Amino acid sequence: MMNDKTMHCARWHVLPFIILLCAVCHVSFSPAGAQTLTFVELNCENLFDTRHDSLKQDTEFAPDGVRRWTTSNYWRKLKHIGQEILSCSAQLPDIVALVEVENDSVLHALLRRSVLRQAGYQYLMTESPDVRGLDVALVYQPYAFRPICYEAIGVAPLPGMRPTRDVLYVKGRCLSGDTLHMFVVHAPSRYGGERATRPNRMQVMHTLLAYMQTLPQNAKVIVAGDFNDYADSPSVRLLCRNGLQNVTKTAVGTHGAKGTYRYQGKWQSIDHVLVSPGLASQVDSVYINDAPFLLEDDPRYGGKRPRRTFQGYRYQRGFSDHLPLVVRFRW
């Protein structure tokens, strides 16, 4: 009998010929004629639908919940996340790692009923034991990336640690013929204090590194997501000590953003994209998408901040409290 991982691999081993034919018509080239691949990471800030899941603590995102999360708010949110993704590059991003997405129906609505409905995106996602019901996903263009197999990697909780999000692993092949091994991460938050919660985030990284030990030598690896830690934090440094390079460590935007997140007037980056050395040499450009419509004035601290959906419990009609990270690879 095949195990879960084997079944996932079998499901995606062969794609219809029409997808391969479409690939010939959609190859992206750099000015030098080299093939490129655009990768985006985005924390969507609570992309919930309006229905209550009786197995999850999601009642605050219901029409009668504390956030008064109505159907019109939900569809506006889907439109905004779609616009945010589309604005990341001149051409459609090839692969998008999404964090804070509630379930499969939300992903389906985002890709089939929002401004992305004509983009042709497909997706894979986890179904984690996170108590609020939040998960991670990988969205991809079938002509640019062909999944071979995928797996949700569970993180065993430490004593006193709430169940957290699975790590999504996807193996696939891009148009250049390169095989990519991608991991989407949403590490536990710092709620309760950074030092007290540090072991929880380290547990995720140890789980990730243990899985990476099973990959072929010199595998081309991308690890992306919301780490709830900075580039110099122990969890991110652990990955770097084990061969990964944080290619977004110094990423900035073109409209003033010096991080993906702003807290008490200070730009910070808790979102990261780390890659193996073989991929680091193929990075063409890295930046934060801080398009003006994704920003708003910060009345308390001055300057700009991400135009988020909620400020506390006050609905802001915005996009996300995180800005997207964009990494362009060139072959």
Short mmCIF file of C-alpha atoms in Angstrom, two decimals:
data_model
loop_
_atom_site.label_atom_id
_atom_site.label_comp_id
_atom_site.label_asym_id
_atom_site.label_seq_id
_atom_site.Cartn_x
_atom_site.Cartn_y
_atom_site.Cartn_z
CA MET A 1 0.00 0.00 0.00
CA MET A 2 1.28 3.46 -0.87
CA ASN A 3 1.84 5.90 1.98
CA ASP A 4 0.44 9.45 1.89
CA LYS A 5 3.58 10.94 0.40
CA THR A 6 3.67 8.30 -2.36
CA MET A 7 0.04 8.91 -3.21
CA HIS A 8 0.63 12.64 -3.45
CA CYS A 9 3.56 12.00 -5.79
CA ALA A 10 1.56 9.70 -8.01
CA ARG A 11 -1.25 12.22 -8.28
CA TRP A 12 1.03 14.90 -9.73
CA HIS A 13 3.56 12.81 -11.63
CA VAL A 14 2.05 13.42 -15.08
CA LEU A 15 0.20 16.51 -16.30
CA PRO A 16 -1.76 16.81 -19.52
CA PHE A 17 0.16 17.52 -22.69
CA ILE A 18 -1.77 20.76 -23.16
CA ILE A 19 -0.01 22.28 -20.11
CA LEU A 20 3.36 21.47 -21.59
CA LEU A 21 2.27 22.96 -24.89
CA CYS A 22 1.18 26.14 -23.13
CA ALA A 23 4.62 26.37 -21.57
CA VAL A 24 6.16 26.99 -24.97
CA CYS A 25 3.98 30.07 -25.39
CA HIS A 26 4.56 31.61 -21.96
CA VAL A 27 8.29 31.40 -21.34
CA SER A 28 9.57 34.55 -19.60
CA PHE A 29 12.91 35.96 -20.69
CA SER A 30 15.31 38.50 -19.23
CA PRO A 31 16.94 41.15 -21.43
CA ALA A 32 19.91 38.81 -21.94
CA GLY A 33 17.57 36.10 -23.23
CA ALA A 34 17.80 33.92 -20.12
CA GLN A 35 14.71 32.21 -18.74
CA THR A 36 13.38 33.64 -15.47
CA LEU A 37 11.08 32.54 -12.66
CA THR A 38 9.36 34.99 -10.30
CA PHE A 39 8.67 33.78 -6.75
CA VAL A 40 6.49 35.74 -4.29
CA GLU A 41 5.90 35.27 -0.56
CA LEU A 42 2.91 36.96 1.10
CA ASN A 43 1.24 36.83 4.49
CA CYS A 44 -2.42 37.55 3.69
CA GLU A 45 -3.40 38.74 7.20
CA ASN A 46 -6.26 36.49 8.24
CA LEU A 47 -7.79 35.42 4.92
CA PHE A 48 -10.90 33.85 6.48
CA ASP A 49 -14.27 33.13 4.93
CA THR A 50 -17.44 34.03 6.85
CA ARG A 51 -18.50 30.50 7.83
CA HIS A 52 -17.79 29.04 11.27
CA ASP A 53 -15.83 25.79 11.36
CA SER A 54 -17.04 23.95 14.45
CA LEU A 55 -13.59 22.36 14.87
CA LYS A 56 -11.72 25.68 14.87
CA GLN A 57 -11.64 28.89 16.90
CA ASP A 58 -12.69 31.17 14.05
CA THR A 59 -15.86 32.78 15.40
CA GLU A 60 -14.33 36.27 15.41
CA PHE A 61 -14.41 36.11 11.58
CA ALA A 62 -18.15 35.69 11.24
CA PRO A 63 -20.86 38.25 10.47
CA ASP A 64 -21.91 38.23 14.14
CA GLY A 65 -18.35 37.90 15.49
CA VAL A 66 -16.30 40.62 17.15
CA ARG A 67 -14.86 41.67 13.78
CA ARG A 68 -18.23 41.76 12.02
CA TRP A 69 -16.69 39.90 9.10
CA THR A 70 -19.37 40.24 6.44
CA THR A 71 -19.64 38.72 2.98
CA SER A 72 -18.83 42.06 1.36
CA ASN A 73 -15.70 42.37 3.52
CA TYR A 74 -14.64 38.86 2.54
CA TRP A 75 -15.01 39.45 -1.20
CA ARG A 76 -13.24 42.79 -0.92
CA LYS A 77 -10.40 40.99 0.85
CA LEU A 78 -10.14 38.41 -1.96
CA LYS A 79 -10.02 41.19 -4.54
CA HIS A 80 -7.31 43.01 -2.60
CA ILE A 81 -5.09 39.94 -2.19
CA GLY A 82 -5.45 39.28 -5.91
CA GLN A 83 -4.47 42.86 -6.72
CA GLU A 84 -1.50 42.60 -4.36
CA ILE A 85 -0.22 39.49 -6.15
CA LEU A 86 -0.73 40.98 -9.61
CA SER A 87 1.20 44.11 -8.66
CA CYS A 88 4.34 42.19 -7.68
CA SER A 89 5.85 42.11 -11.18
CA ALA A 90 5.22 43.22 -14.74
CA GLN A 91 4.29 39.65 -15.64
CA LEU A 92 2.27 37.19 -13.58
CA PRO A 93 4.33 35.75 -10.72
CA ASP A 94 5.13 32.11 -11.46
CA ILE A 95 4.97 30.81 -7.88
CA VAL A 96 3.37 32.40 -4.80
CA ALA A 97 3.79 31.15 -1.23
CA LEU A 98 0.76 32.26 0.82
CA VAL A 99 0.48 32.40 4.60
CA GLU A 100 -2.65 32.84 6.75
CA VAL A 101 -5.23 31.26 4.46
CA GLU A 102 -8.13 29.50 6.16
CA ASN A 103 -9.11 26.63 3.88
CA ASP A 104 -9.49 25.14 0.43
CA SER A 105 -12.70 27.05 -0.37
CA VAL A 106 -10.94 30.37 0.27
CA LEU A 107 -8.11 29.43 -2.13
CA HIS A 108 -10.64 28.33 -4.74
CA ALA A 109 -12.52 31.62 -4.44
CA LEU A 110 -9.28 33.62 -4.63
CA LEU A 111 -8.10 31.90 -7.81
CA ARG A 112 -11.43 31.34 -9.56
CA ARG A 113 -13.70 34.22 -8.49
CA SER A 114 -11.43 37.20 -7.80
CA VAL A 115 -9.32 39.37 -10.12
CA LEU A 116 -7.06 36.31 -10.51
CA ARG A 117 -9.77 34.24 -12.18
CA GLN A 118 -8.21 34.54 -15.66
CA ALA A 119 -4.64 33.94 -14.47
CA GLY A 120 -4.83 30.14 -14.63
CA TYR A 121 -3.25 29.53 -11.22
CA GLN A 122 -3.40 26.15 -9.47
CA TYR A 123 -2.62 25.52 -5.80
CA LEU A 124 -1.61 23.06 -3.10
CA MET A 125 -2.20 23.68 0.60
CA THR A 126 -2.10 22.13 4.05
CA GLU A 127 -4.89 21.28 6.48
CA SER A 128 -3.17 21.83 9.80
CA PRO A 129 -4.12 21.39 13.47
CA ASP A 130 -3.75 25.15 14.04
CA VAL A 131 -6.48 26.05 16.52
CA ARG A 132 -7.66 29.07 14.51
CA GLY A 133 -7.72 27.12 11.28
CA LEU A 134 -5.00 29.02 9.42
CA ASP A 135 -2.87 27.23 6.83
CA VAL A 136 -0.21 27.82 4.19
CA ALA A 137 -0.42 27.29 0.44
CA LEU A 138 1.63 27.27 -2.74
CA VAL A 139 0.05 28.87 -5.80
CA TYR A 140 1.69 28.23 -9.17
CA GLN A 141 1.37 28.71 -12.90
CA PRO A 142 1.14 25.22 -14.48
CA TYR A 143 3.07 26.37 -17.55
CA ALA A 144 5.98 27.58 -15.38
CA PHE A 145 6.09 24.94 -12.66
CA ARG A 146 4.98 21.29 -12.69
CA PRO A 147 4.45 19.68 -9.26
CA ILE A 148 5.73 16.13 -8.91
CA CYS A 149 4.75 15.49 -5.30
CA TYR A 150 3.83 17.31 -2.12
CA GLU A 151 3.44 16.66 1.59
CA ALA A 152 2.20 18.41 4.73
CA ILE A 153 4.95 18.04 7.35
CA GLY A 154 3.51 18.01 10.85
CA VAL A 155 5.33 19.75 13.70
CA ALA A 156 5.19 17.84 16.99
CA PRO A 157 4.23 20.37 19.70
CA LEU A 158 6.51 20.83 22.67
CA PRO A 159 5.02 20.67 26.20
CA GLY A 160 2.75 23.68 26.61
CA MET A 161 2.90 24.54 22.89
CA ARG A 162 -0.33 24.93 20.95
CA PRO A 163 -0.64 22.85 17.75
CA THR A 164 0.87 24.88 14.93
CA ARG A 165 0.75 25.04 11.17
CA ASP A 166 2.18 22.19 9.09
CA VAL A 167 5.10 22.96 6.79
CA LEU A 168 4.07 22.51 3.16
CA TYR A 169 6.63 20.69 1.01
CA VAL A 170 6.31 20.69 -2.78
CA LYS A 171 8.72 19.11 -5.26
CA GLY A 172 8.38 20.09 -8.89
CA ARG A 173 10.09 20.94 -12.13
CA CYS A 174 10.25 24.36 -13.77
CA LEU A 175 10.67 25.15 -17.47
CA SER A 176 14.44 25.20 -17.31
CA GLY A 177 14.36 21.54 -16.31
CA ASP A 178 15.53 22.32 -12.77
CA THR A 179 13.86 20.44 -9.94
CA LEU A 180 12.85 22.67 -7.03
CA HIS A 181 12.16 21.58 -3.47
CA MET A 182 9.99 24.23 -1.80
CA PHE A 183 8.88 24.60 1.80
CA VAL A 184 6.23 27.09 2.97
CA VAL A 185 6.48 27.99 6.67
CA HIS A 186 4.33 29.87 9.17
CA ALA A 187 6.16 29.64 12.47
CA PRO A 188 4.44 30.18 15.86
CA SER A 189 3.96 33.78 16.95
CA ARG A 190 5.76 35.67 19.69
CA TYR A 191 2.57 36.05 21.73
CA GLY A 192 3.63 35.52 25.33
CA GLY A 193 7.12 36.90 24.81
CA GLU A 194 9.96 36.25 22.36
CA ARG A 195 12.14 34.24 24.74
CA ALA A 196 9.27 32.17 26.13
CA THR A 197 8.04 31.24 22.63
CA ARG A 198 11.46 30.84 20.99
CA PRO A 199 11.54 27.02 21.49
CA ASN A 200 8.30 26.76 19.50
CA ARG A 201 9.83 28.40 16.46
CA MET A 202 13.03 26.40 16.86
CA GLN A 203 10.93 23.23 16.87
CA VAL A 204 9.57 24.14 13.43
CA MET A 205 13.08 24.72 12.08
CA HIS A 206 14.41 21.46 13.52
CA THR A 207 11.48 19.63 11.91
CA LEU A 208 12.21 21.33 8.60
CA LEU A 209 15.94 20.52 8.73
CA ALA A 210 15.24 16.87 9.57
CA TYR A 211 13.09 16.60 6.45
CA MET A 212 15.71 18.34 4.32
CA GLN A 213 18.16 15.60 5.30
CA THR A 214 16.12 13.24 3.10
CA LEU A 215 16.62 15.37 -0.03
CA PRO A 216 19.28 14.63 -2.65
CA GLN A 217 22.67 16.20 -2.20
CA ASN A 218 22.89 19.62 -3.90
CA ALA A 219 19.09 19.81 -4.13
CA LYS A 220 17.76 23.24 -5.12
CA VAL A 221 15.74 24.34 -2.11
CA ILE A 222 13.50 27.33 -1.37
CA VAL A 223 12.19 27.94 2.17
CA ALA A 224 9.73 30.82 2.40
CA GLY A 225 7.10 32.21 4.73
CA ASP A 226 6.41 34.11 7.92
CA PHE A 227 9.03 33.06 10.47
CA ASN A 228 7.85 35.48 13.19
CA ASP A 229 11.57 36.07 13.66
CA TYR A 230 14.17 38.42 12.22
CA ALA A 231 17.18 37.60 10.05
CA ASP A 232 19.45 37.59 13.10
CA SER A 233 17.09 35.52 15.29
CA PRO A 234 18.18 32.04 16.42
CA SER A 235 15.63 30.19 14.27
CA VAL A 236 16.68 31.88 11.01
CA ARG A 237 20.38 31.67 11.89
CA LEU A 238 19.93 27.93 12.46
CA LEU A 239 18.81 27.47 8.86
CA CYS A 240 21.73 29.55 7.61
CA ARG A 241 24.20 27.48 9.63
CA ASN A 242 22.82 24.43 7.85
CA GLY A 243 23.57 25.66 4.35
CA LEU A 244 20.68 27.95 3.40
CA GLN A 245 21.19 31.59 2.41
CA ASN A 246 18.72 34.33 3.32
CA VAL A 247 18.53 36.12 -0.03
CA THR A 248 15.89 38.59 1.23
CA LYS A 249 17.88 39.70 4.28
CA THR A 250 18.52 43.20 2.88
CA ALA A 251 15.42 43.48 0.66
CA VAL A 252 13.77 46.92 0.50
CA GLY A 253 11.00 48.52 -1.50
CA THR A 254 11.09 51.37 -3.96
CA HIS A 255 8.62 53.56 -2.04
CA GLY A 256 10.24 53.63 1.38
CA ALA A 257 9.61 50.17 2.85
CA LYS A 258 12.65 48.82 4.67
CA GLY A 259 10.91 45.65 5.77
CA THR A 260 7.78 43.61 5.15
CA TYR A 261 6.12 44.66 8.42
CA ARG A 262 5.99 47.87 10.49
CA TYR A 263 5.64 47.82 14.27
CA GLN A 264 5.54 50.98 16.38
CA GLY A 265 7.01 53.02 13.55
CA LYS A 266 9.91 50.65 12.80
CA TRP A 267 10.21 48.60 9.63
CA GLN A 268 11.01 44.94 10.34
CA SER A 269 11.20 41.76 8.29
CA ILE A 270 9.74 38.61 9.75
CA ASP A 271 9.04 37.20 6.28
CA HIS A 272 12.01 35.55 4.57
CA VAL A 273 13.02 33.57 1.51
CA LEU A 274 16.03 31.30 2.03
CA VAL A 275 17.58 29.20 -0.72
CA SER A 276 20.30 26.60 -1.16
CA PRO A 277 23.69 27.74 -2.54
CA GLY A 278 22.95 26.37 -6.00
CA LEU A 279 19.91 28.64 -6.24
CA ALA A 280 21.50 31.66 -4.56
CA SER A 281 23.82 32.06 -7.54
CA GLN A 282 20.77 32.24 -9.81
CA VAL A 283 18.98 35.08 -7.97
CA ASP A 284 18.56 37.96 -10.40
CA SER A 285 16.73 40.47 -8.18
CA VAL A 286 15.07 40.72 -4.75
CA TYR A 287 12.69 43.41 -3.52
CA ILE A 288 9.70 44.21 -1.35
CA ASN A 289 6.55 45.14 -3.25
CA ASP A 290 5.59 48.42 -1.62
CA ALA A 291 3.42 49.78 -4.40
CA PRO A 292 1.82 53.06 -3.24
CA PHE A 293 -1.69 51.60 -3.07
CA LEU A 294 -0.43 49.04 -0.53
CA LEU A 295 0.71 51.81 1.83
CA GLU A 296 -0.96 54.43 3.99
CA ASP A 297 0.16 57.30 6.21
CA ASP A 298 1.20 56.36 9.73
CA PRO A 299 -0.48 59.13 11.80
CA ARG A 300 1.26 58.23 15.05
CA TYR A 301 4.87 57.61 14.01
CA GLY A 302 5.02 59.36 10.65
CA GLY A 303 6.03 57.95 7.30
CA LYS A 304 4.18 55.07 5.67
CA ARG A 305 2.98 51.68 6.85
CA PRO A 306 1.24 48.71 5.15
CA ARG A 307 -2.42 49.38 4.46
CA ARG A 308 -3.78 46.55 6.57
CA THR A 309 -7.26 45.01 6.80
CA PHE A 310 -7.66 45.59 10.55
CA GLN A 311 -6.08 47.98 13.02
CA GLY A 312 -6.85 46.12 16.20
CA TYR A 313 -10.54 45.28 15.75
CA ARG A 314 -11.25 48.31 13.57
CA TYR A 315 -11.89 47.41 9.93
CA GLN A 316 -9.61 49.40 7.63
CA ARG A 317 -10.71 48.14 4.17
CA GLY A 318 -7.03 47.48 3.45
CA PHE A 319 -4.87 44.71 2.01
CA SER A 320 -2.52 43.10 4.54
CA ASP A 321 -0.30 44.05 7.45
CA HIS A 322 2.59 42.41 5.55
CA LEU A 323 4.09 43.43 2.22
CA PRO A 324 5.02 40.81 -0.40
CA LEU A 325 8.59 39.61 -0.91
CA VAL A 326 9.62 39.09 -4.54
CA VAL A 327 12.59 37.00 -5.72
CA ARG A 328 13.39 36.65 -9.41
CA PHE A 329 15.56 33.74 -10.49
CA ARG A 330 17.42 33.60 -13.80
CA TRP A 331 18.63 30.54 -15.67
#
